[in-house]
Coordinates of C-alpha atoms and ligand atoms in Angstrom, one line a residue:
M1 CA 121.4 -49.5 -126.6
V2 CA 123.9 -52.2 -126.0
A3 CA 125.4 -53.0 -122.6
L4 CA 129.0 -54.0 -123.1
T5 CA 130.8 -54.9 -119.9
D6 CA 130.3 -54.5 -116.1
R7 CA 133.3 -54.6 -113.8
E8 CA 133.5 -54.6 -110.0
N9 CA 136.2 -53.7 -107.5
T10 CA 135.7 -55.9 -104.5
K11 CA 138.8 -54.5 -102.7
S12 CA 137.5 -51.0 -102.1
P13 CA 135.8 -50.3 -98.7
G14 CA 132.7 -49.0 -100.6
R15 CA 131.2 -50.8 -103.6
L16 CA 132.6 -49.6 -106.9
T17 CA 131.6 -50.9 -110.3
T18 CA 131.8 -49.7 -113.9
Q19 CA 129.2 -50.0 -116.6
T20 CA 130.1 -49.6 -120.3
I21 CA 127.2 -49.2 -122.7
E22 CA 126.6 -48.0 -126.2
I23 CA 124.3 -44.9 -126.1
G24 CA 124.4 -43.8 -129.7
S25 CA 126.2 -44.4 -133.0
Q26 CA 129.9 -45.1 -132.2
T27 CA 129.3 -43.6 -128.8
I28 CA 129.9 -45.4 -125.5
A29 CA 129.3 -44.3 -122.0
I30 CA 131.7 -45.5 -119.2
R31 CA 129.8 -45.1 -116.0
S32 CA 131.8 -45.3 -112.7
L33 CA 129.2 -46.3 -110.1
D34 CA 130.1 -45.3 -106.6
W35 CA 127.3 -47.0 -104.7
D36 CA 128.2 -46.0 -101.2
R37 CA 129.5 -42.5 -101.4
D38 CA 127.7 -40.6 -98.6
R39 CA 129.2 -37.1 -98.8
F40 CA 130.2 -34.8 -101.7
D41 CA 131.0 -31.2 -101.0
I42 CA 131.1 -30.0 -97.4
E43 CA 127.4 -30.2 -96.6
F44 CA 126.2 -32.2 -99.5
G45 CA 125.0 -35.4 -97.9
L46 CA 124.2 -38.2 -100.4
Q47 CA 121.6 -40.9 -99.9
N48 CA 122.0 -42.8 -103.1
G49 CA 125.7 -42.8 -104.0
T50 CA 126.7 -41.2 -107.2
T51 CA 128.2 -42.0 -110.7
Y52 CA 131.0 -40.3 -112.6
N53 CA 130.2 -40.6 -116.4
S54 CA 132.7 -40.5 -119.1
F55 CA 132.2 -41.0 -122.9
V56 CA 134.0 -42.3 -125.9
I57 CA 133.0 -40.9 -129.4
R58 CA 134.5 -42.6 -132.4
G59 CA 134.6 -40.9 -135.8
E60 CA 137.6 -41.1 -138.0
K61 CA 139.2 -39.6 -134.9
T62 CA 138.4 -40.7 -131.4
A63 CA 137.5 -38.4 -128.5
L64 CA 137.1 -39.1 -124.8
V65 CA 134.8 -36.8 -122.9
D66 CA 136.0 -36.5 -119.2
T67 CA 137.5 -39.3 -117.2
S68 CA 136.5 -40.4 -113.7
H69 CA 137.3 -40.2 -110.0
R70 CA 140.7 -41.3 -108.9
K71 CA 139.2 -44.1 -106.8
F72 CA 138.2 -45.8 -110.0
Q73 CA 141.7 -45.8 -111.4
E74 CA 142.0 -49.5 -112.0
L75 CA 138.4 -50.2 -113.0
Y76 CA 138.1 -47.2 -115.3
L77 CA 141.4 -47.7 -117.0
D78 CA 140.6 -51.4 -117.5
A79 CA 137.2 -50.4 -119.0
I80 CA 138.7 -47.9 -121.4
K81 CA 141.5 -50.2 -122.5
G82 CA 138.8 -52.7 -123.3
L83 CA 137.2 -50.2 -125.6
I84 CA 140.0 -48.4 -127.4
D85 CA 143.7 -48.5 -127.9
L86 CA 144.7 -45.4 -125.9
S87 CA 147.8 -44.9 -128.1
T88 CA 145.3 -43.9 -130.9
L89 CA 143.2 -41.5 -128.8
D90 CA 143.1 -38.1 -130.5
Y91 CA 141.2 -35.8 -128.1
L92 CA 140.5 -35.7 -124.4
I93 CA 137.7 -33.2 -123.9
I94 CA 137.6 -31.7 -120.4
S95 CA 134.2 -30.3 -119.6
H96 CA 135.2 -29.3 -116.0
T97 CA 138.4 -29.8 -114.0
E98 CA 137.0 -30.9 -110.6
P99 CA 138.6 -34.2 -109.6
D100 CA 135.5 -36.3 -109.9
H101 CA 135.7 -35.8 -113.7
S102 CA 139.4 -35.1 -114.2
G103 CA 140.8 -37.3 -111.5
L104 CA 142.4 -39.7 -114.0
V105 CA 143.6 -37.1 -116.6
K106 CA 147.2 -37.6 -115.6
E107 CA 146.9 -41.4 -116.0
V108 CA 145.2 -41.0 -119.4
L109 CA 148.0 -38.6 -120.5
Q110 CA 150.6 -41.1 -119.5
L111 CA 149.0 -43.8 -121.5
A112 CA 148.1 -41.4 -124.4
P113 CA 150.9 -38.8 -124.6
Q114 CA 149.8 -38.0 -128.2
V115 CA 146.4 -36.8 -127.1
T116 CA 145.2 -33.2 -127.5
V117 CA 143.4 -31.9 -124.5
V118 CA 140.4 -29.8 -125.4
G119 CA 138.8 -27.3 -123.0
A120 CA 138.0 -23.8 -122.0
K121 CA 140.9 -21.5 -121.4
V122 CA 140.4 -21.7 -117.6
A123 CA 140.2 -25.4 -117.7
I124 CA 143.5 -25.8 -119.5
Q125 CA 145.1 -23.4 -117.0
F126 CA 143.7 -25.4 -114.1
L127 CA 144.9 -28.7 -115.7
E128 CA 148.4 -27.3 -116.2
N129 CA 148.6 -26.7 -112.5
M130 CA 147.1 -30.1 -111.7
V131 CA 149.0 -32.6 -113.8
H132 CA 152.5 -30.9 -113.8
Q133 CA 153.5 -32.3 -117.1
P134 CA 153.4 -30.8 -120.6
F135 CA 150.5 -31.7 -122.9
Q136 CA 149.1 -30.6 -126.2
S137 CA 146.0 -28.5 -125.8
L138 CA 143.2 -26.8 -127.8
I139 CA 141.4 -24.0 -126.2
V140 CA 137.8 -23.8 -127.3
K141 CA 135.1 -21.1 -126.9
N142 CA 131.4 -21.0 -127.4
G143 CA 130.4 -22.0 -130.9
D144 CA 133.8 -23.6 -131.8
R145 CA 133.6 -26.9 -133.7
L146 CA 135.7 -30.0 -133.9
D147 CA 135.1 -32.5 -136.7
L148 CA 135.8 -36.1 -135.7
G149 CA 134.7 -37.4 -139.0
N150 CA 132.0 -39.9 -139.9
G151 CA 129.4 -37.2 -139.1
H152 CA 130.5 -36.6 -135.6
Q153 CA 130.8 -32.8 -135.8
L154 CA 131.2 -31.5 -132.2
E155 CA 130.2 -28.1 -131.2
F156 CA 131.2 -26.5 -127.9
V157 CA 128.9 -24.5 -125.7
S158 CA 130.3 -22.2 -123.1
A159 CA 128.6 -22.9 -119.7
P160 CA 130.7 -21.0 -117.1
N161 CA 129.9 -21.5 -113.4
L162 CA 128.1 -24.9 -114.0
H163 CA 129.7 -25.8 -111.7
W164 CA 133.1 -23.9 -112.1
P165 CA 134.1 -21.1 -114.4
D166 CA 135.8 -23.7 -116.6
T167 CA 132.7 -25.6 -117.8
I168 CA 131.9 -26.3 -121.4
F169 CA 129.2 -28.5 -122.9
T170 CA 129.9 -30.6 -126.0
Y171 CA 127.2 -31.3 -128.6
D172 CA 127.5 -34.1 -131.2
S173 CA 125.2 -33.3 -134.2
K174 CA 125.3 -36.9 -135.4
T175 CA 123.9 -38.5 -132.2
R176 CA 122.1 -35.3 -130.9
I177 CA 123.8 -36.0 -127.6
L178 CA 124.7 -33.0 -125.4
Y179 CA 127.5 -33.7 -122.8
T180 CA 126.9 -31.4 -119.9
C181 CA 129.1 -32.7 -117.1
D182 CA 127.7 -31.4 -113.7
A183 CA 124.7 -29.6 -115.3
F184 CA 121.4 -31.6 -115.3
G185 CA 123.1 -34.3 -113.1
M186 CA 122.1 -35.9 -109.9
H187 CA 123.9 -37.9 -107.3
Y188 CA 122.1 -41.2 -107.9
C189 CA 123.6 -44.6 -108.5
D190 CA 121.8 -47.6 -109.9
D191 CA 122.2 -50.0 -112.8
Y192 CA 119.7 -48.1 -115.0
T193 CA 121.6 -46.0 -117.5
F194 CA 118.7 -43.8 -118.4
D195 CA 115.9 -41.8 -116.6
E196 CA 113.2 -44.4 -117.0
D197 CA 111.5 -43.6 -113.7
R198 CA 111.0 -39.9 -113.4
E199 CA 109.2 -40.0 -110.1
L200 CA 112.0 -42.0 -108.5
L201 CA 114.6 -39.4 -109.6
E202 CA 112.8 -36.1 -109.1
K203 CA 113.8 -35.5 -105.5
D204 CA 117.5 -36.1 -106.1
F205 CA 117.4 -34.0 -109.3
K206 CA 116.0 -31.1 -107.4
Y207 CA 118.3 -31.5 -104.4
Y208 CA 121.3 -31.5 -106.7
Y209 CA 120.0 -28.4 -108.5
D210 CA 119.6 -26.6 -105.2
C211 CA 123.0 -27.4 -103.9
L212 CA 125.1 -27.0 -107.1
M213 CA 123.2 -25.0 -109.7
G214 CA 120.8 -22.7 -107.9
P215 CA 123.6 -20.4 -106.7
N216 CA 124.4 -19.7 -110.4
A217 CA 120.8 -19.5 -111.6
R218 CA 121.6 -16.8 -114.2
S219 CA 124.4 -18.9 -115.6
V220 CA 122.0 -21.8 -115.9
L221 CA 119.6 -19.6 -117.9
S222 CA 122.4 -18.5 -120.2
A223 CA 123.4 -22.1 -120.9
I224 CA 119.8 -23.1 -121.6
K225 CA 119.5 -20.2 -124.0
R226 CA 122.6 -21.4 -125.8
M227 CA 121.2 -24.9 -125.9
E228 CA 118.0 -23.7 -127.6
K229 CA 119.9 -23.5 -130.9
L230 CA 120.8 -27.2 -130.8
D231 CA 118.6 -30.2 -131.6
V232 CA 119.2 -32.1 -128.4
G233 CA 118.0 -35.7 -128.2
M234 CA 119.8 -36.8 -125.0
I235 CA 121.7 -35.1 -122.2
A236 CA 124.7 -37.1 -121.1
T237 CA 125.4 -35.8 -117.7
G238 CA 128.5 -36.4 -115.6
H239 CA 126.6 -37.7 -112.6
G240 CA 123.6 -40.0 -112.4
P241 CA 121.4 -41.4 -115.2
L242 CA 121.5 -40.0 -118.7
L243 CA 118.5 -38.0 -119.6
Q244 CA 116.4 -39.1 -122.6
H245 CA 112.9 -40.2 -121.6
Y246 CA 111.8 -36.9 -119.9
L247 CA 114.3 -34.6 -121.5
S248 CA 112.1 -31.5 -122.0
D249 CA 110.7 -31.9 -118.4
W250 CA 114.2 -31.9 -116.8
V251 CA 115.3 -28.8 -118.9
S252 CA 112.0 -27.0 -118.1
S253 CA 112.5 -27.6 -114.4
Y254 CA 116.0 -26.1 -114.5
Q255 CA 114.6 -23.2 -116.4
K256 CA 111.7 -22.6 -114.0
W257 CA 113.8 -22.9 -110.8
S258 CA 116.5 -20.7 -112.3
Q259 CA 114.0 -18.0 -113.3
E260 CA 112.6 -18.0 -109.8
Q261 CA 116.0 -17.9 -108.2
A262 CA 117.3 -15.2 -110.5
K263 CA 114.5 -12.9 -109.6
A264 CA 115.5 -13.0 -106.0
D265 CA 119.2 -12.6 -106.5
T266 CA 121.3 -9.5 -106.2
F267 CA 123.9 -9.8 -108.9
V268 CA 126.8 -8.0 -110.6
A269 CA 127.4 -8.2 -114.3
L270 CA 131.1 -8.5 -114.8
F271 CA 132.2 -7.8 -118.4
Y272 CA 135.7 -8.9 -119.4
C273 CA 137.6 -10.2 -122.4
E274 CA 138.6 -13.8 -121.9
D275 CA 141.4 -13.7 -124.5
Y276 CA 142.8 -10.3 -123.9
G277 CA 145.6 -9.4 -121.4
Y278 CA 145.0 -10.7 -117.9
S279 CA 141.3 -9.9 -118.0
D280 CA 140.2 -13.4 -117.0
Q281 CA 142.6 -13.6 -114.1
L282 CA 141.5 -10.2 -112.7
A283 CA 137.9 -11.0 -113.3
R284 CA 138.2 -14.2 -111.3
A285 CA 139.9 -12.3 -108.3
I286 CA 137.1 -9.6 -108.3
T287 CA 134.4 -12.3 -108.6
H288 CA 135.9 -14.0 -105.5
G289 CA 135.6 -10.8 -103.5
I290 CA 132.0 -10.2 -104.7
T291 CA 130.7 -13.7 -104.0
R292 CA 132.1 -13.5 -100.4
N293 CA 129.2 -11.2 -99.7
G294 CA 126.6 -13.6 -101.0
V295 CA 126.2 -11.5 -104.2
A296 CA 126.0 -13.5 -107.5
V297 CA 128.2 -12.7 -110.5
E298 CA 127.4 -13.0 -114.1
L299 CA 130.5 -13.2 -116.2
V300 CA 130.1 -11.9 -119.8
D301 CA 132.8 -11.9 -122.4
L302 CA 132.7 -8.6 -124.2
S303 CA 134.4 -10.0 -127.3
T304 CA 131.7 -12.5 -128.0
A305 CA 128.6 -11.2 -126.2
E306 CA 125.4 -10.6 -128.1
P307 CA 123.8 -7.2 -127.8
Q308 CA 120.5 -8.6 -126.4
E309 CA 122.3 -10.6 -123.8
V310 CA 124.3 -7.5 -122.7
R311 CA 121.2 -5.4 -122.5
E312 CA 119.4 -7.9 -120.4
F313 CA 122.2 -8.3 -117.9
V314 CA 122.8 -4.6 -117.6
S315 CA 119.1 -3.8 -117.1
Q316 CA 118.8 -6.4 -114.3
A317 CA 122.2 -6.1 -112.5
S318 CA 122.7 -4.1 -109.3
G319 CA 126.3 -3.6 -110.1
L320 CA 128.5 -3.4 -113.2
I321 CA 132.2 -4.2 -113.5
I322 CA 134.1 -3.7 -116.7
G323 CA 137.5 -4.9 -117.7
M324 CA 138.7 -2.6 -120.5
P325 CA 138.8 -4.3 -123.9
S326 CA 141.4 -3.8 -126.6
Q327 CA 140.9 -0.7 -128.7
S328 CA 140.7 -2.9 -131.8
D329 CA 137.9 -5.2 -130.5
Q330 CA 134.8 -4.2 -132.5
N331 CA 132.4 -6.5 -130.8
A332 CA 133.5 -5.2 -127.4
H333 CA 133.1 -1.6 -128.5
A334 CA 129.5 -2.2 -129.6
A335 CA 128.9 -4.0 -126.2
L336 CA 130.3 -1.0 -124.3
S337 CA 127.8 1.3 -126.1
T338 CA 125.0 -1.1 -125.2
I339 CA 126.1 -1.1 -121.6
L340 CA 126.2 2.7 -121.5
A341 CA 122.7 2.9 -123.0
A342 CA 121.2 0.5 -120.5
A343 CA 123.1 1.5 -117.3
H344 CA 121.1 3.5 -114.7
N345 CA 121.8 5.6 -111.6
K346 CA 120.8 3.0 -109.0
Q347 CA 123.8 0.9 -110.0
A348 CA 127.3 0.7 -108.7
V349 CA 130.2 0.5 -111.2
G350 CA 133.9 -0.5 -111.1
L351 CA 136.4 -0.5 -113.9
F352 CA 139.7 -2.2 -114.4
E353 CA 142.5 -2.4 -116.9
T354 CA 143.4 -5.8 -118.3
G355 CA 147.1 -5.3 -118.9
G356 CA 146.7 -6.2 -122.6
G357 CA 148.8 -3.1 -123.6
E358 CA 146.2 -1.6 -126.0
D359 CA 143.4 -1.1 -123.5
E360 CA 140.6 1.3 -124.3
P361 CA 141.3 4.3 -122.1
I362 CA 139.5 3.9 -118.7
Y363 CA 138.8 7.6 -117.7
P364 CA 136.5 8.6 -120.6
L365 CA 134.3 5.6 -119.8
R366 CA 134.4 6.4 -116.1
N367 CA 133.3 10.0 -116.8
K368 CA 130.4 8.7 -118.8
F369 CA 129.2 6.5 -116.0
Q370 CA 129.5 9.4 -113.6
E371 CA 127.4 11.6 -115.9
I372 CA 124.7 8.9 -115.8
G373 CA 124.9 9.0 -112.0
L374 CA 126.2 5.5 -111.1
T375 CA 128.0 5.1 -107.8
E376 CA 131.7 4.3 -108.1
A377 CA 132.3 1.1 -106.1
F378 CA 136.0 1.3 -106.2
P379 CA 138.6 3.6 -107.9
P380 CA 139.8 2.4 -111.4
I381 CA 142.3 -0.5 -111.1
L382 CA 145.2 0.3 -113.4
I383 CA 147.7 -2.4 -114.2
K384 CA 150.3 -2.7 -116.9
E385 CA 152.3 -5.7 -115.7
P386 CA 151.3 -9.4 -115.2
P387 CA 149.2 -9.4 -112.0
T388 CA 151.0 -10.4 -108.8
K389 CA 149.4 -11.8 -105.7
V390 CA 149.2 -8.3 -104.4
I391 CA 147.2 -7.1 -107.4
E392 CA 144.9 -10.2 -107.1
Q393 CA 144.3 -9.3 -103.5
M394 CA 143.5 -5.7 -104.5
C395 CA 141.0 -7.0 -107.0
D396 CA 139.5 -9.3 -104.4
E397 CA 139.2 -6.3 -102.0
A398 CA 137.6 -4.3 -104.8
G399 CA 135.0 -7.1 -105.3
T400 CA 134.5 -7.2 -101.6
D401 CA 133.7 -3.5 -101.6
I402 CA 131.1 -3.6 -104.3
G403 CA 129.5 -6.7 -102.7
Q404 CA 129.3 -4.9 -99.3
W405 CA 127.8 -1.8 -101.0
L406 CA 125.2 -3.9 -102.7
M407 CA 124.2 -5.8 -99.5
R408 CA 124.2 -2.8 -97.2
D409 CA 120.4 -2.5 -97.2
R410 CA 120.0 -6.2 -96.4
T411 CA 122.5 -5.9 -93.6
I412 CA 120.7 -2.9 -92.0
K413 CA 117.4 -4.8 -92.3
Q414 CA 118.8 -7.8 -90.6
I415 CA 120.2 -5.7 -87.8
K416 CA 116.8 -4.1 -87.3
T417 CA 114.9 -7.4 -87.1
L418 CA 116.0 -8.3 -83.6
D419 CA 113.6 -7.4 -80.8
N420 CA 114.7 -5.0 -78.2
D421 CA 115.0 -7.5 -75.3
L422 CA 117.0 -9.9 -77.2
E423 CA 119.2 -7.1 -78.5
R424 CA 120.0 -6.0 -75.0
A425 CA 120.5 -9.5 -73.7
L426 CA 123.0 -10.3 -76.5
G427 CA 124.7 -7.0 -75.8
R428 CA 125.7 -8.3 -72.3
L429 CA 128.1 -10.7 -74.0
S430 CA 131.4 -8.8 -73.6
S431 CA 134.8 -9.5 -75.0
G432 CA 138.3 -8.3 -75.4
L433 CA 139.6 -6.2 -78.3
Y434 CA 142.2 -7.6 -80.7
I435 CA 143.8 -6.9 -84.1
I436 CA 144.4 -9.9 -86.4
T437 CA 147.4 -9.3 -88.7
A438 CA 148.3 -11.7 -91.5
Q439 CA 150.9 -11.9 -94.2
K440 CA 151.1 -14.4 -97.0
G441 CA 153.9 -13.8 -99.5
D442 CA 153.6 -10.2 -100.5
V443 CA 150.0 -9.9 -99.4
N444 CA 149.0 -8.6 -96.0
S445 CA 145.8 -7.6 -94.2
A446 CA 144.5 -6.8 -90.8
M447 CA 141.2 -6.7 -89.0
L448 CA 139.8 -5.5 -85.7
A449 CA 138.3 -8.5 -83.9
S450 CA 136.3 -8.8 -80.7
W451 CA 134.7 -12.3 -81.0
V452 CA 137.8 -14.1 -79.8
M453 CA 138.2 -16.8 -77.2
Q454 CA 140.6 -19.5 -76.0
A455 CA 139.2 -22.7 -77.4
S456 CA 141.5 -25.5 -76.2
M457 CA 144.3 -26.3 -73.7
N458 CA 146.1 -29.1 -75.3
P459 CA 147.3 -28.1 -77.8
L460 CA 146.7 -24.4 -77.0
G461 CA 144.1 -23.0 -79.4
V462 CA 142.0 -20.0 -80.0
A463 CA 138.8 -19.5 -81.9
I464 CA 137.9 -16.3 -83.8
A465 CA 134.7 -15.4 -85.6
V466 CA 135.4 -13.7 -88.9
A467 CA 132.5 -12.3 -91.0
K468 CA 132.4 -13.9 -94.4
D469 CA 132.6 -10.5 -96.2
R470 CA 136.0 -9.7 -94.7
A471 CA 138.8 -9.6 -97.2
I472 CA 141.2 -11.0 -94.6
E473 CA 139.2 -14.2 -94.7
S474 CA 141.2 -15.4 -97.8
L475 CA 144.4 -15.2 -95.6
L476 CA 142.9 -17.4 -92.9
H477 CA 142.6 -20.8 -94.6
I478 CA 143.9 -24.0 -93.1
G479 CA 147.7 -23.8 -92.7
D480 CA 147.7 -20.0 -92.9
R481 CA 149.5 -18.1 -90.1
F482 CA 148.6 -14.9 -88.4
I483 CA 149.2 -12.8 -85.3
L484 CA 146.6 -12.2 -82.6
N485 CA 147.5 -8.8 -81.2
V486 CA 145.9 -8.0 -77.9
L487 CA 144.9 -4.3 -77.3
E488 CA 145.7 -2.6 -74.1
E489 CA 143.2 -1.1 -71.7
D490 CA 143.1 2.7 -71.9
N491 CA 145.6 2.7 -74.8
Y492 CA 143.7 1.1 -77.7
Q493 CA 141.8 4.0 -79.3
S494 CA 144.3 5.0 -82.0
L495 CA 145.0 1.4 -83.2
M496 CA 141.2 0.7 -83.1
K497 CA 140.4 3.8 -85.1
H498 CA 143.1 3.1 -87.6
F499 CA 142.0 -0.5 -88.3
L500 CA 138.3 0.4 -88.3
K501 CA 138.9 2.8 -91.2
R502 CA 137.6 1.9 -94.6
F503 CA 140.7 1.2 -96.7
S504 CA 140.5 1.5 -100.5
P505 CA 141.4 -1.8 -102.4
G506 CA 145.1 -2.5 -102.2
A507 CA 145.8 0.2 -99.6
D508 CA 148.6 -0.6 -97.1
R509 CA 146.9 -1.3 -93.8
F510 CA 150.2 -0.8 -92.0
A511 CA 151.3 2.6 -93.3
D512 CA 152.3 4.8 -90.4
I513 CA 151.8 1.9 -87.9
K514 CA 154.8 0.5 -86.0
T515 CA 155.3 -3.2 -86.6
Y516 CA 158.0 -5.8 -86.4
A517 CA 158.1 -9.2 -88.0
A518 CA 157.1 -12.4 -86.0
S519 CA 158.9 -15.6 -86.6
N520 CA 155.9 -16.7 -88.7
G521 CA 156.5 -13.7 -91.0
C522 CA 153.4 -11.8 -90.0
P523 CA 153.5 -8.2 -88.6
I524 CA 153.3 -7.8 -84.8
L525 CA 151.9 -4.4 -83.7
A526 CA 154.5 -2.7 -81.6
D527 CA 151.8 -0.9 -79.5
A528 CA 149.9 -4.1 -78.7
L529 CA 149.8 -5.3 -75.1
A530 CA 150.5 -8.9 -76.1
Y531 CA 150.6 -11.0 -79.2
M532 CA 150.3 -14.7 -80.1
E533 CA 151.5 -16.5 -83.2
C534 CA 148.7 -18.6 -84.6
E535 CA 148.2 -21.2 -87.3
V536 CA 144.8 -22.0 -88.7
T537 CA 143.8 -25.6 -88.0
T538 CA 140.0 -25.8 -88.7
R539 CA 137.4 -23.6 -90.2
M540 CA 133.7 -24.0 -89.3
E541 CA 131.0 -22.3 -91.4
C542 CA 128.5 -20.6 -89.1
S543 CA 126.0 -18.8 -91.3
D544 CA 127.4 -15.3 -92.0
H545 CA 130.7 -16.0 -90.2
W546 CA 133.6 -18.4 -90.2
I547 CA 134.9 -19.7 -86.9
I548 CA 138.6 -19.9 -87.4
Y549 CA 140.1 -22.3 -84.9
S550 CA 143.9 -22.0 -84.7
S551 CA 146.7 -23.5 -82.7
V552 CA 148.9 -21.0 -80.8
H553 CA 152.6 -21.4 -81.0
T554 CA 154.4 -18.6 -79.2
G555 CA 153.4 -15.4 -77.5
R556 CA 154.6 -12.5 -75.4
V557 CA 153.2 -9.8 -73.1
G558 CA 154.7 -6.3 -73.2
K559 CA 153.5 -5.0 -69.8
L560 CA 152.8 -7.7 -67.2
D561 CA 150.6 -5.7 -64.9
T562 CA 148.4 -4.1 -67.6
L563 CA 144.9 -5.4 -68.6
T564 CA 143.3 -6.1 -71.9
A565 CA 141.0 -3.6 -73.5
V566 CA 137.4 -4.8 -73.0
H567 CA 134.6 -4.3 -75.4
H568 CA 131.1 -3.7 -73.7
R569 CA 128.1 -3.3 -76.0
K570 CA 124.7 -2.0 -75.3
V571 CA 123.0 -4.1 -77.9
G572 CA 123.9 -7.3 -79.6
N573 CA 122.9 -6.7 -83.2
H574 CA 126.3 -5.4 -84.3
Y575 CA 129.9 -5.8 -83.1
Ligands
LIG1 FE1 131.0 -33.1 -110.5 FE2 131.9 -30.0 -110.0 O1 132.2 -31.8 -110.2

């Protein structure tokens, strides 16, 4: 291994350096060392900084695997220009589109407009929205190959959810290096390129796994299974040291932790067809709703899935969701038969059309699941047109429904765990009764709320606790607007009853309810005692709820001498 050049940016508030080093035949790592970074995702505190690793592979053609964080713009571009003439770069392989790896894609595209960007379909879609400029692209799936020449035959390994749905690994058969981006990484920064000191790194390796990979344990196991077919000699991760000296130990640890985690998880197997209709878009929206409940999702492409894999997922899943494949997709047909053979009556099931135009009919399959005795989590979702935001919201709500159904036993158990005295004491916390109404584009939603309080005077602000499994949560992000409708004493029952109803996915919450539009576009309930127009300023994660703090802009009271409906509870283990 040959160290090439080190560079340092002394102008940055934190110490930033780059290290370029040859790690294999015609293969160079460019490591961006972020020595002082002390926070990553929201709660992911860092002790030892991090690195963002990028790689150059040179055959007859040249490929760059990932870029770096934007803060390394000058250092990284200097480093790469010192290695290759960017005007001759052939491929930019995107393992994952999060900005710590793709933060300089736009700059690389400007310097290398001839380059072909290689990635999973989702990654290319994300990038199109990110860089806002046309580029040539090549979508790759599991098992696809790309020959760079001089023996550098690249093979792509699908690794969805590690750490986003867009992730692919890249394996180079010449150097036996597997490029895994986030997977097998750690937030650790030092001058050592490799994992020489295992004991020193173990704690950071495990902490990183727990934060980033553990929530997708089944996806980790699927990726490891795909890796077994490859003769891997080094794992070149996107963060921290490259793994070579204790390779099998690191992989075994991932496998062991994921097996333990997967045993404890409730999960839904979601079967879809990545390349057919709008299947992937709808699958993502449904997944969003499911995971809101703390239920994991295993995405399986019906068109490429192997029977053994399908059988395993179906036998272990608590819920099944199927996006209908094309009638001409033979692999998907075989997979549907496998699903039917392995499904059992303790599971919930939901079906959706994919809008591909030649979908397998949905109702015969629905009838078969009913015969087996599965519970239908939501009515079939039937779409023929490109999905709108309203359809996506409907899918999100369908996912929320199946997630809530699967977690119902846990919720009841949690409610029962409070002791009686504490239950009664908490029950003495009383509150008003309110309806939150929100509208974003064509999508609307509403929720009965009682955990509401004024939270600031200047500016005027309110705080509302919203359970994480509420579909309206996706309309209450920072900058979103909503109406806080105040219910009237002795005149709230009909509104409360209406909004407490269980709505089917996509149902109009405001049918038969008198509303008028506020200046922020959200519906005001005509029968509310008062209303306030609010804008979300901050969200604080509080275990199973979000506290939504919002500034209040305008408001009005309908009847000045009438009181707010008050909610008194006997016990505090439910609303
Ligand atoms: Fe290192 Fe998910 O980005």
